[in-house]
Coordinates of C-alpha atoms in Angstrom, one line a residue:
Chain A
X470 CA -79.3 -11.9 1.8
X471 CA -80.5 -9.6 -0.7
X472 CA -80.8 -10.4 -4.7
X473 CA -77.9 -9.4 -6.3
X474 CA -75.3 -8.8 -3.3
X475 CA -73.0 -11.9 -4.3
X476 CA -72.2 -9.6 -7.4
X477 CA -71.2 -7.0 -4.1
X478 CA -69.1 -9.2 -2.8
X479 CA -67.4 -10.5 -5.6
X480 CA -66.5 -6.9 -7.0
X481 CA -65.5 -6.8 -3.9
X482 CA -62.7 -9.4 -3.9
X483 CA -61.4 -8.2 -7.4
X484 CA -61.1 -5.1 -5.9
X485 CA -59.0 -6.7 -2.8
X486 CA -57.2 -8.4 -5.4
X487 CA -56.3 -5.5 -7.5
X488 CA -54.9 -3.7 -4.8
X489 CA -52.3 -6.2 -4.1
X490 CA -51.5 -6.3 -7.4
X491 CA -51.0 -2.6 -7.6
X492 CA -48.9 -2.7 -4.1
X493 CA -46.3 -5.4 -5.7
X494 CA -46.5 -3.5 -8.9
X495 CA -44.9 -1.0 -6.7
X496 CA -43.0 -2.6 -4.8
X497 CA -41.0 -3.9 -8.4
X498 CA -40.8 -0.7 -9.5
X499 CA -39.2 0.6 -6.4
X500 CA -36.8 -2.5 -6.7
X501 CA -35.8 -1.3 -10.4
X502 CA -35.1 1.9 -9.1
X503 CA -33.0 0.9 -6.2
X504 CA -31.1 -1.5 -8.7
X505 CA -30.7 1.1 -11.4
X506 CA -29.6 3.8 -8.6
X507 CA -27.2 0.9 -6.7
X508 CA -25.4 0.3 -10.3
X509 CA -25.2 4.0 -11.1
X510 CA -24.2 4.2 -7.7
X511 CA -21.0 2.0 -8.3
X512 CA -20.1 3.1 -10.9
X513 CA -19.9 6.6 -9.8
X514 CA -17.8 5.3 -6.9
X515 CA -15.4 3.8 -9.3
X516 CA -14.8 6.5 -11.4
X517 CA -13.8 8.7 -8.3
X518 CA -11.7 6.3 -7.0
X519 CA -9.9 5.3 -9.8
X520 CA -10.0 9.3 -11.3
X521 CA -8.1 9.5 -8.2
X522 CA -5.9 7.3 -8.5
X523 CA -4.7 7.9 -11.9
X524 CA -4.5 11.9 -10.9
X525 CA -2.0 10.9 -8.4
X526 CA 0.5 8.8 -10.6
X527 CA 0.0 11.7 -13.0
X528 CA 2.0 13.9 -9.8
X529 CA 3.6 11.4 -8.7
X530 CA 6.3 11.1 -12.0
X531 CA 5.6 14.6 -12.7
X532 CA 6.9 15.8 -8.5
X533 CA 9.7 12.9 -9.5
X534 CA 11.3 15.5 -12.1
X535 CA 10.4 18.4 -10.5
X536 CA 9.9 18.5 -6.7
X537 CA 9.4 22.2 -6.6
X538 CA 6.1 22.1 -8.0
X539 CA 4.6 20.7 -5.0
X540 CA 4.9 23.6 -3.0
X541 CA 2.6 25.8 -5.6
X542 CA 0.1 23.1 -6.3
X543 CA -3.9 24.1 -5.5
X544 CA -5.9 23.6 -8.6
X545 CA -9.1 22.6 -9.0
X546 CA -9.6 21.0 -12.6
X547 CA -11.9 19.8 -14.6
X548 CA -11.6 16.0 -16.8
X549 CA -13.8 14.1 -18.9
X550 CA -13.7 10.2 -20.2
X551 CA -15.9 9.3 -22.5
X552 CA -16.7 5.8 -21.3
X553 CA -18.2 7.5 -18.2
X554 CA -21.8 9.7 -18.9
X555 CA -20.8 12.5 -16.2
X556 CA -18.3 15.4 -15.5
X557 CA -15.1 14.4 -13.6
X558 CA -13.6 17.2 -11.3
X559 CA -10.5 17.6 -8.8
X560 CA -9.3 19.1 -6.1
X561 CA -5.4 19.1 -5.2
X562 CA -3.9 20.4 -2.3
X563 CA -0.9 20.6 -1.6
X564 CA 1.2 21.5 2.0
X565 CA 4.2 20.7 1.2
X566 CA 5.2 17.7 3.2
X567 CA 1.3 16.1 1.8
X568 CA -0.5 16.1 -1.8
X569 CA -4.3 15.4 -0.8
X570 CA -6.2 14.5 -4.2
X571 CA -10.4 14.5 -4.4
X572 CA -11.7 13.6 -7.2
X573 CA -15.7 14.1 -7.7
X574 CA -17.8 12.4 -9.8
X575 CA -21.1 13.4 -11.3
X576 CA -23.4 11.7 -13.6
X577 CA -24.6 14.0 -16.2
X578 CA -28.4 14.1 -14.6
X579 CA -27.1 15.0 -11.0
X580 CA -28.7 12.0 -9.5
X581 CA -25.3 10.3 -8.3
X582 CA -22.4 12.3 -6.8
X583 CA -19.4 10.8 -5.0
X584 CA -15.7 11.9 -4.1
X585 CA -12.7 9.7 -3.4
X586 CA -9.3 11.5 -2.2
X587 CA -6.5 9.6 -1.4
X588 CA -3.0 11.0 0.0
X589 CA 0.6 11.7 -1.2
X590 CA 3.3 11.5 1.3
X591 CA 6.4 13.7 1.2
X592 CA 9.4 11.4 1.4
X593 CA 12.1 13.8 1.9
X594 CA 16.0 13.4 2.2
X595 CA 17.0 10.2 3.8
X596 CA 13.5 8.5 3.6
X597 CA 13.7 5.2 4.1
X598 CA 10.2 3.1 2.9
X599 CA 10.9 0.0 5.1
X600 CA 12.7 -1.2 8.1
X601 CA 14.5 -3.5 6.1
X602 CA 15.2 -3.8 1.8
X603 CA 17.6 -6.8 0.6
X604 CA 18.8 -7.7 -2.1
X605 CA 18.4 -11.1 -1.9
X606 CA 17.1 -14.0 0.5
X607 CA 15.8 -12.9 4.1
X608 CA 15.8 -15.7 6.5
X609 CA 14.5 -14.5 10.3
X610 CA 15.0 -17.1 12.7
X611 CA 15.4 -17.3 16.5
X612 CA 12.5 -15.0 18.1
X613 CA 13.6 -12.2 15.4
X614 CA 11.1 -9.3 15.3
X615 CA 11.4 -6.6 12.8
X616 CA 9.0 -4.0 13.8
X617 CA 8.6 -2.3 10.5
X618 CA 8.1 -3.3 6.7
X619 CA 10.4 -5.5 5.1
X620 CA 11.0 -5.8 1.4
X621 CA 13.1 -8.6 -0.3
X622 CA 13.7 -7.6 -3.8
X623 CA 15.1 -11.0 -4.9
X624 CA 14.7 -14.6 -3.2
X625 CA 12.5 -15.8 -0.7
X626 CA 10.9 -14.2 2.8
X627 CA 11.9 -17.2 5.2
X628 CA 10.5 -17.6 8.5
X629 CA 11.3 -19.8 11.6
X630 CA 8.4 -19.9 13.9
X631 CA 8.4 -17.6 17.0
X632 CA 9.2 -14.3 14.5
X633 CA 7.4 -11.5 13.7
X634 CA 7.5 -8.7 10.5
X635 CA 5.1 -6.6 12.5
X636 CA 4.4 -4.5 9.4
X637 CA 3.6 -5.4 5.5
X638 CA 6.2 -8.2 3.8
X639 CA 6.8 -7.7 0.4
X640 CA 9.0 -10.3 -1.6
X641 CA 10.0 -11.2 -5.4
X642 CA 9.7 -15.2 -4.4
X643 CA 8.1 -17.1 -1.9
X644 CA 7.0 -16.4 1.7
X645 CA 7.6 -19.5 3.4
X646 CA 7.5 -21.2 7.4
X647 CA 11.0 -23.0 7.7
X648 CA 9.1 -24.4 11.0
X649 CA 11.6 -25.2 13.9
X650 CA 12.1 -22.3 16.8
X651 CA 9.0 -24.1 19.0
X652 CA 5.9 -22.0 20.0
X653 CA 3.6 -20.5 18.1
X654 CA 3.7 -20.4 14.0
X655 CA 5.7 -16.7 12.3
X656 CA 3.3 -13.5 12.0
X657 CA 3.0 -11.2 9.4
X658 CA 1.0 -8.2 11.4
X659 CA -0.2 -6.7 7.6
X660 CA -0.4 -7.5 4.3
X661 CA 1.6 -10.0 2.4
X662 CA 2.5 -9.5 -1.1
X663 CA 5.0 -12.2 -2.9
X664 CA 6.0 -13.2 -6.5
X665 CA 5.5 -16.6 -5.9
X666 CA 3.7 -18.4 -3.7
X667 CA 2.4 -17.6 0.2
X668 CA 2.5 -20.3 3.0
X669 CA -0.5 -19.5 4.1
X670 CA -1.1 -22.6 6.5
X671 CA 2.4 -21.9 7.9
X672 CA 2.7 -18.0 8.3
X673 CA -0.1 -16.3 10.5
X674 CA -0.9 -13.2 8.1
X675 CA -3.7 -10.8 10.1
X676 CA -3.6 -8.6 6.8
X677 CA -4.6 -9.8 3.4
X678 CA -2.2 -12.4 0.9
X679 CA -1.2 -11.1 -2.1
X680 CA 0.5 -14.5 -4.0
X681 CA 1.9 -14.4 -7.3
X682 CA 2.3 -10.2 -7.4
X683 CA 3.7 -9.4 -11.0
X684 CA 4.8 -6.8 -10.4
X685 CA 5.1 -6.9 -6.5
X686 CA 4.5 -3.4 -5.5
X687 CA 7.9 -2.6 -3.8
X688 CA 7.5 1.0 -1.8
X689 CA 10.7 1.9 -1.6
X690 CA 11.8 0.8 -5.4
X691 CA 8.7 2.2 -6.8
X692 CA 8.9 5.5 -4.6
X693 CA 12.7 6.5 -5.9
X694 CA 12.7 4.3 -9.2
X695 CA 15.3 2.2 -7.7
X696 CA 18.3 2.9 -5.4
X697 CA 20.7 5.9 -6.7
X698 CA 23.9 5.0 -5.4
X699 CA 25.3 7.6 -3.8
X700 CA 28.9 9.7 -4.4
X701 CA 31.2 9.8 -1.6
X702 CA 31.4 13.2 -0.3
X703 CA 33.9 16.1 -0.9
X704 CA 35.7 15.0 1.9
X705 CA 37.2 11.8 0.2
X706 CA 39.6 14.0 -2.1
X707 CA 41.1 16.0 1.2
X708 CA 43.8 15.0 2.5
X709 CA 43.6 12.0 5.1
X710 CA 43.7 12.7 9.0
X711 CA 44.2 10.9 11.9
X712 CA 41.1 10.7 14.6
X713 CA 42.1 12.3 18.3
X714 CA 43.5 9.6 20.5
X715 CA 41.7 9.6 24.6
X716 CA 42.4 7.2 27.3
X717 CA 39.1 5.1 25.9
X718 CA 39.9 4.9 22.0
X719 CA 39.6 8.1 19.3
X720 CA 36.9 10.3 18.6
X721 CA 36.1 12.5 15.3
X722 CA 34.7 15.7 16.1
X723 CA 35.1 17.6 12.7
X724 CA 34.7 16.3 8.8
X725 CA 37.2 15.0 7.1
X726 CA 39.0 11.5 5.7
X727 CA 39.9 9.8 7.9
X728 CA 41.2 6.9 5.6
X729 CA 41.6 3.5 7.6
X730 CA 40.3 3.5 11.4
X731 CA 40.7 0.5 14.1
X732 CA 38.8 0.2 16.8
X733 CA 40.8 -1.6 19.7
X734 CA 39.2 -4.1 21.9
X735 CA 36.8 -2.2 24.4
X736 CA 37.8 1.1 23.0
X737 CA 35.6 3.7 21.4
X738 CA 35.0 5.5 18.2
X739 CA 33.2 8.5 19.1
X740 CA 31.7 11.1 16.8
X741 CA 31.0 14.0 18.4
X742 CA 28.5 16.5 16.9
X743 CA 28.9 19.1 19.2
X744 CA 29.8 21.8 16.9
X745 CA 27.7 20.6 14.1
X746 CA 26.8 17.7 11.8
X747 CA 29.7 15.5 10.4
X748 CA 30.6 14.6 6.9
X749 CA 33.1 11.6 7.3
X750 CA 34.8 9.3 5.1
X751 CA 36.6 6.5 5.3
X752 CA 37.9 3.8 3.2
X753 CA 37.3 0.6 5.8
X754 CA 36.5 0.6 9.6
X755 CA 38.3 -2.3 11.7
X756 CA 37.6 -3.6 14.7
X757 CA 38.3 -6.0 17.6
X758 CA 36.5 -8.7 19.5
X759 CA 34.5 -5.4 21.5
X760 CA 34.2 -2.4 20.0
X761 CA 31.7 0.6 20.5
X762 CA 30.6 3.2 18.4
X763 CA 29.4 6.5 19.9
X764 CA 27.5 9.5 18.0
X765 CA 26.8 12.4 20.9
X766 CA 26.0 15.9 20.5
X767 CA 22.5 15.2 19.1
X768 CA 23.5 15.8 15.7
X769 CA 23.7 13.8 12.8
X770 CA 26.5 12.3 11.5
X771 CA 26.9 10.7 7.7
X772 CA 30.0 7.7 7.4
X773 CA 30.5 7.0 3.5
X774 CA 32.6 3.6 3.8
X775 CA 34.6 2.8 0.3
X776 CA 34.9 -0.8 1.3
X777 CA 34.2 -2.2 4.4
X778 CA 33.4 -2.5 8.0
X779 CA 33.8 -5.2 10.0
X780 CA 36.5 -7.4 12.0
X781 CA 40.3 -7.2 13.0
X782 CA 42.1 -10.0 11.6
X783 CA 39.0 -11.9 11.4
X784 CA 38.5 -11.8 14.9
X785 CA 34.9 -12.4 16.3
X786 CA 33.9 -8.9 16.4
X787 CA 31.0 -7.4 17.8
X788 CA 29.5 -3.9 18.1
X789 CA 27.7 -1.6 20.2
X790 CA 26.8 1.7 18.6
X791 CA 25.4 4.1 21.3
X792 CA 23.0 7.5 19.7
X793 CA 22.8 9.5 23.0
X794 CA 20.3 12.5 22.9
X795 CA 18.7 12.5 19.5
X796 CA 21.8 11.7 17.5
X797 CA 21.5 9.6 14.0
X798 CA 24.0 8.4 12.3
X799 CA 23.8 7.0 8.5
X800 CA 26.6 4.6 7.1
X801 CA 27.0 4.9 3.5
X802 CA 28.2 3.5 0.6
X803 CA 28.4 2.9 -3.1
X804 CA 31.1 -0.1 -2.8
X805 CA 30.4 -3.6 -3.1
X806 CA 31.5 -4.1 0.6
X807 CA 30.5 -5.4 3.6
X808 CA 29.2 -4.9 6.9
X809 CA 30.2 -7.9 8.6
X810 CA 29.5 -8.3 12.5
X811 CA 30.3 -11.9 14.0
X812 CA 29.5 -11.8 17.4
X813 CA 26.8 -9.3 17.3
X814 CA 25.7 -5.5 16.3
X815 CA 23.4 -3.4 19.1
X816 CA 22.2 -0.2 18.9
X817 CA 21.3 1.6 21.8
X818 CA 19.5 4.8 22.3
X819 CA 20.2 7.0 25.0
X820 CA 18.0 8.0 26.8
X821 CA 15.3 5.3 25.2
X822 CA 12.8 6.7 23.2
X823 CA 14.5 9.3 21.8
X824 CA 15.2 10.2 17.9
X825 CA 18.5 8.3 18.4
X826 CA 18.9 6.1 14.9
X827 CA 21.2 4.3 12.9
X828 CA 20.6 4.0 9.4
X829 CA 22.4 1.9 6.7
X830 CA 22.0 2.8 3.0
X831 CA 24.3 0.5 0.6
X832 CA 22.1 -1.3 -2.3
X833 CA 25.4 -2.9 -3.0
X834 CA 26.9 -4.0 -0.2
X835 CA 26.5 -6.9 2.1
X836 CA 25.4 -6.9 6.0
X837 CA 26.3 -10.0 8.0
X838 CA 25.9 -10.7 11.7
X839 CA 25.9 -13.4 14.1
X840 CA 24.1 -13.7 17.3
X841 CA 22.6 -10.3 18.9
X842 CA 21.4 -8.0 16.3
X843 CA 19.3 -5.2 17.9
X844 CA 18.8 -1.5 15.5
X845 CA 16.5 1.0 16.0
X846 CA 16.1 2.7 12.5
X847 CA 16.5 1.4 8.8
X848 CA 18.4 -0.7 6.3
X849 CA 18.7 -1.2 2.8
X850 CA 21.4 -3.3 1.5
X851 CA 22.2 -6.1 -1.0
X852 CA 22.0 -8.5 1.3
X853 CA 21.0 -8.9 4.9
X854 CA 21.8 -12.8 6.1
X855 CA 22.9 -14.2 9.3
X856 CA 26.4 -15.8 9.8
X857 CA 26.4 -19.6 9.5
X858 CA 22.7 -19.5 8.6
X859 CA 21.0 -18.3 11.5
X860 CA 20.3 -14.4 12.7
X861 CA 19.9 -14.8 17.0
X862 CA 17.9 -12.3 18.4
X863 CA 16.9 -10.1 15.7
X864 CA 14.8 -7.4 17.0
X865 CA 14.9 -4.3 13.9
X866 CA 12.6 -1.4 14.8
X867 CA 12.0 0.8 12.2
X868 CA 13.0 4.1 12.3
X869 CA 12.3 6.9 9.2
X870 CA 14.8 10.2 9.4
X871 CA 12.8 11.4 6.9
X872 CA 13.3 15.1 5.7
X873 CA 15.3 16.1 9.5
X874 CA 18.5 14.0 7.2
X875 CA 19.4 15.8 4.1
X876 CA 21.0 13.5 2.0
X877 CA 22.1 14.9 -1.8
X878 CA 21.7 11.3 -3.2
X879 CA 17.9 10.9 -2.6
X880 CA 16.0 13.8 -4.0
X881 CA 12.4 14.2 -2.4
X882 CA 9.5 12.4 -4.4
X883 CA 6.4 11.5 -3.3
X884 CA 4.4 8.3 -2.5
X885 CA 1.3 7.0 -1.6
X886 CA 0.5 7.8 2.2
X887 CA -3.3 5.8 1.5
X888 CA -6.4 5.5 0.2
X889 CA -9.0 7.8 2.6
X890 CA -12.4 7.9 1.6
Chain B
X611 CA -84.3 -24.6 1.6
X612 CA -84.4 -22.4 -1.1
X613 CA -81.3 -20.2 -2.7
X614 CA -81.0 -16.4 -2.2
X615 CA -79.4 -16.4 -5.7
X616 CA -80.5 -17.4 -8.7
X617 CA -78.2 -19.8 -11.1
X618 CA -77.0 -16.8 -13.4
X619 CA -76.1 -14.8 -10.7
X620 CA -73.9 -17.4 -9.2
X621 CA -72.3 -18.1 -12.8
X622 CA -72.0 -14.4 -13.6
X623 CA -69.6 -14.3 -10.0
X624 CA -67.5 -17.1 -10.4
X625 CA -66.7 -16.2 -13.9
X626 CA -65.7 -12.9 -12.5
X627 CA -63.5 -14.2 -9.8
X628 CA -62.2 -16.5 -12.0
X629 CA -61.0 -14.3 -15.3
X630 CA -59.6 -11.7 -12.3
X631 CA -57.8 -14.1 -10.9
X632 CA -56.0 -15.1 -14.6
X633 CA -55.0 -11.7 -14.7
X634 CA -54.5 -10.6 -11.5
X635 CA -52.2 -13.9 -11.1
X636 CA -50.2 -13.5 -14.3
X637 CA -49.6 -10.5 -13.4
X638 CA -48.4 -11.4 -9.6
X639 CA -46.4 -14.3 -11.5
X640 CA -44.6 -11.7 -13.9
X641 CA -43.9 -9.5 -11.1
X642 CA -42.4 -12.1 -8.7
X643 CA -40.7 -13.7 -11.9
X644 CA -39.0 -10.2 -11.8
X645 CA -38.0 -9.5 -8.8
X646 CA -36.0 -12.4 -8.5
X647 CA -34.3 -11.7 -12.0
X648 CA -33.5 -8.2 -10.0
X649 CA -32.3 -9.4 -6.8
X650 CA -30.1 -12.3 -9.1
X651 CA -29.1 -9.3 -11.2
X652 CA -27.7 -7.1 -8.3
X653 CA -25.9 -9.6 -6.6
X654 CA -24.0 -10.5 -9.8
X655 CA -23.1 -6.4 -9.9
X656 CA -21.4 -6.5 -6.5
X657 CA -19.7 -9.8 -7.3
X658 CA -18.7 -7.9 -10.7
X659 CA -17.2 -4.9 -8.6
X660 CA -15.8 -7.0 -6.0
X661 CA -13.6 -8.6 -8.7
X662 CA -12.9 -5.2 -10.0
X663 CA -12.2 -3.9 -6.3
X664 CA -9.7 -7.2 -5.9
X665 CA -8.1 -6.5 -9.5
X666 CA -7.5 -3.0 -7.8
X667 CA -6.2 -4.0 -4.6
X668 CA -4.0 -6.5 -6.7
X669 CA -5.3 -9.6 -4.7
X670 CA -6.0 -11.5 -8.1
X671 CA -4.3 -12.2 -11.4
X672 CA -7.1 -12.7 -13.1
X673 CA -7.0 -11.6 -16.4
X674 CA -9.7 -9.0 -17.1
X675 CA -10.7 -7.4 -20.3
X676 CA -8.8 -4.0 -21.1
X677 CA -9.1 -1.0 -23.7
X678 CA -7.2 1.6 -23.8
X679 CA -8.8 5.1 -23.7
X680 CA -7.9 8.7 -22.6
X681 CA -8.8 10.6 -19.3
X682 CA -8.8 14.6 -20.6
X683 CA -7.9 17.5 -18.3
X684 CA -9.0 20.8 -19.4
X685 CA -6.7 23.3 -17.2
X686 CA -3.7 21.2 -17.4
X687 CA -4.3 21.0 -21.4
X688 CA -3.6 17.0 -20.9
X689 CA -5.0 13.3 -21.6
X690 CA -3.3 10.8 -19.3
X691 CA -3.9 7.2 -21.2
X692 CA -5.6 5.3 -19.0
X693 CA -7.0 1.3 -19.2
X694 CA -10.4 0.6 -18.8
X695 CA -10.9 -2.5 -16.7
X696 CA -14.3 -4.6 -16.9
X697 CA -15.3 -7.3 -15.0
X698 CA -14.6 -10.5 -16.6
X699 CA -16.9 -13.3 -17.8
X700 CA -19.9 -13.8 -19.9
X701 CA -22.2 -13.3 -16.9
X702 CA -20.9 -9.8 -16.3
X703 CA -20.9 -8.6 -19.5
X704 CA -23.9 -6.4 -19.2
X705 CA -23.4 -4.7 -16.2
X706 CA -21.8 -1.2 -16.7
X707 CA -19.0 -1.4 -14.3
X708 CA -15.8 0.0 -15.1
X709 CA -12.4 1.2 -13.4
X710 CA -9.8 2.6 -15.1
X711 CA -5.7 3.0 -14.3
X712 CA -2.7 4.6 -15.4
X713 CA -0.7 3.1 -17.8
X714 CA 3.0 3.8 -19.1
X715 CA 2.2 6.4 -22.0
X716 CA 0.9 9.9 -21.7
X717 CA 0.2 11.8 -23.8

């Protein structure tokens, strides 16, 4: 070895040395960077979302007092916040039926940019936010299933085991497994908000839990400010009639009050919508042990009940009400009645799978049934409960008539139709 | 047998190698030192906006701190109060994450 290499080779190391140094120098300083930019990052994602967001309840109260503007609004604007180092702009479009809101967020430099938009959903004339809304305590038991979203505005969301909300539950109290019914444990298909508590080891929830929800976000409630009760219809101050008699029972083909009606044991009530949409009114419906209601013509029909519907000298009533080819019919009321059903109310549609519906819209009355209870469509009532304690064979599919059901006691407003990114 | 390198020359190279590696492994020591401070750092700001993202979402109660301040609208001539919601805790306190919601006033 030559004199003097070992000073060769230990430059040599330094130099080896060095260079790693300088590589993790790098290496950190990309790491800041990436932090820095990941934070920035966030925060620009926050802003857009909750810009959003705070756009949207701006329209939604504004659209509340005046629907009209909806159908005029594209504008793109421009907003600033001073807690956020960037320019804030929107983009709202409207198409009448759907509010789509972007918001865009930029941080002053241009280095971060991103957008959130979200939805607003038209809910026009009779717009029902939920397959079922009570009033008070909803207890499903016996293989119920409610296909739909349920809200329970007061009391407690009680579920045997076998039953199903195959939609999101939302109650003021607790959501709770009463146990019994065999089989597998109750489902909640989406979320779950509550008030109280959430029995999560005894309710299957394939959503996310929302316990102890002040306030719980009710749809429905939030989307009309609470439930307008509705006027009975010009036809209660005309003159009563009488419906037309045929060999199976009566049937009401034009508008008009009809005062009392009784429905004889396996006779009909049939609505018939052939020459247009009905306006009825009535002051209570009676019927014996089998009754059936019929709405044809594929029209809808509106029944504003004063004070009740339900059984014949107490017998054990039960109803089928048949929607053949697209009809819908919506029972209405104000009163602090009842709908009381003891031996069971169906609804069928015919043929299946058609728009047939029955909807029920009474925030003060009561609805009470024993054994079979089948409906295709929508209630909201003060209270939904099943005679001595126990609904049998719930099944409640949800069914919205949306804006095809003008009603004059729900004016269209606008909800949340979710987030979208 | 006899050295190639003399005594100085041997000295002179392992004080060489020895002051680089101070510095050289201060420096590594620093930079590691920091790293970890920046990985520790960005984990706590996505546990910080995940509790902001569950305060959203409504899955938690948990009281976060709040100010009031005002988002502005040019065209619609408007400022729609709003509440500015920070993640909560000491250990959050310096990251700059925000939302903000609507609250009852407008103005």
């Amino acid at each position: 070895m030559k004199k003097g290499s070992v000073l060769i080779v230990t430059l040599t190391i330094v130099i080896f040395l060095s260079l790693t140094i300088i590589m993790m120098l790098a290496l950190y300083s990309q790491l800041i960077n990436n932090y820095s930019m990941q934070q920035k990052r966030l925060m620009v994602s926050n802003v857009a979302k909750s810009g959003a967001y705070v756009l949207a309840d701006y329209y939604i109260k504004l659209l509340r007092q005046n629907p009209n503007l909806a159908s005029n609004l594209n504008v793109d604007l421009t907003a600033s916040l001073k807690e956020f180092p960037g320019q804030i702009e929107y983009k709202v479009r409207s198409d009448g039926n759907y509010i789509t809101i972007t918001c865009i967020a930029t941080l002053s430099d241009r280095s971060v940019s991103d957008s959130y938009s979200l939805r607003l959903k038209k809910l026009g004339g009779l717009s029902f936010g939920a397959a079922l809304v009570s009033n008070t305590t909803v207890e499903i038991t016996n293989n119920g299933i409610i296909d739909g979203d349920v809200e329970v505005l007061q009391g407690d969301l009680r579920l045997e085991n076998n039953t199903a909300v195959k939609g999101t539950a939302y109650v003021k109290g607790n959501i709770v497994s009463i146990g019994g019914g065999g089989g597998s444990k109750p489902v909640i298909e989406e979320d779950a908000y509550a008030g109280g508590s959430i029995d999560a080891s005894g309710v299957v929830i394939k959503g996310r839990a929302y316990p102890n929800q002040n306030p719980v976000p009710f749809p429905s409630q939030y989307a009309y400010g609470g439930f307008p009760l509705p006027s009975p219809p010009p036809e209660a101050s005309s003159a009563i009639i009488s419906p037309d008699p045929t060999s199976s029972g009566i049937v009401i083909s034009r508008s008009g009050n009809y005062g009392n009606i009784t429905i004889g044991n396996n006779k009909s009530l049939t609505f018939d919508t052939s020459a247009g949409d009905l306006s009825v009114y009535v002051s209570n419906i009676y019927m014996d042990t089998k009754a059936e209601i019929v709405v044809k013509g594929g029209r809808r029909v509106k029944v504003y009940f004063a004070n009740n519907i339900g059984p014949q000298d107490n017998v054990n009533n039960q109803v089928t009400v048949r929607v053949e080819n697209g009809s819908q019919i919506l029972f209405y009321s104000a009163g602090n009645g009842s709908m009381t059903f003891k031996n069971g109310f169906q609804v069928e549609v015919q043929p299946p799978n058609t728009k047939g519906a029955v909807f029920i819209y009474a925030p003060n009355a009561t609805f009470e049934v024993q054994n079979n209870f089948t409906l295709f469509g929508a209630i909201i009532t003060k209270s939904f409960i099943g005679l001595k304690n126990k609904l049998n064979n719930l099944n409640l599919t949800f069914a919205d008539p949306g804006s095809d059901f003008p009603v004059d006691f729900l004016n269209p407003v606008y909800t949340y139709g979710g987030w979208s990114k | 047998m006899k050295s190639a390198y003399t005594l100085l020359e041997i000295i002179m190279a392992l004080a060489i190698i020895a002051i680089a590696a101070i510095v050289i492994f201060s420096i590594l020591s620093n930079v590691l030192n920091g790293m970890g401070r920046v990985y520790r750092e960005s984990v706590k700001t996505f546990e910080a906006n995940a509790k902001l993202e569950s305060y959203l979402t409504g899955a938690t109660s948990e009281a976060v701190p709040s100010e009031i301040s005002y988002l502005r609208i040019t065209e619609l001539a408007t400022q729609l109060q709003v509440q500015i919601i920070r993640p909560s805790g000491s250990e959050y306190r310096n990251i700059p994450l925000f939302l903000f919601e609507p609250t009852q006033a407008q103005q």
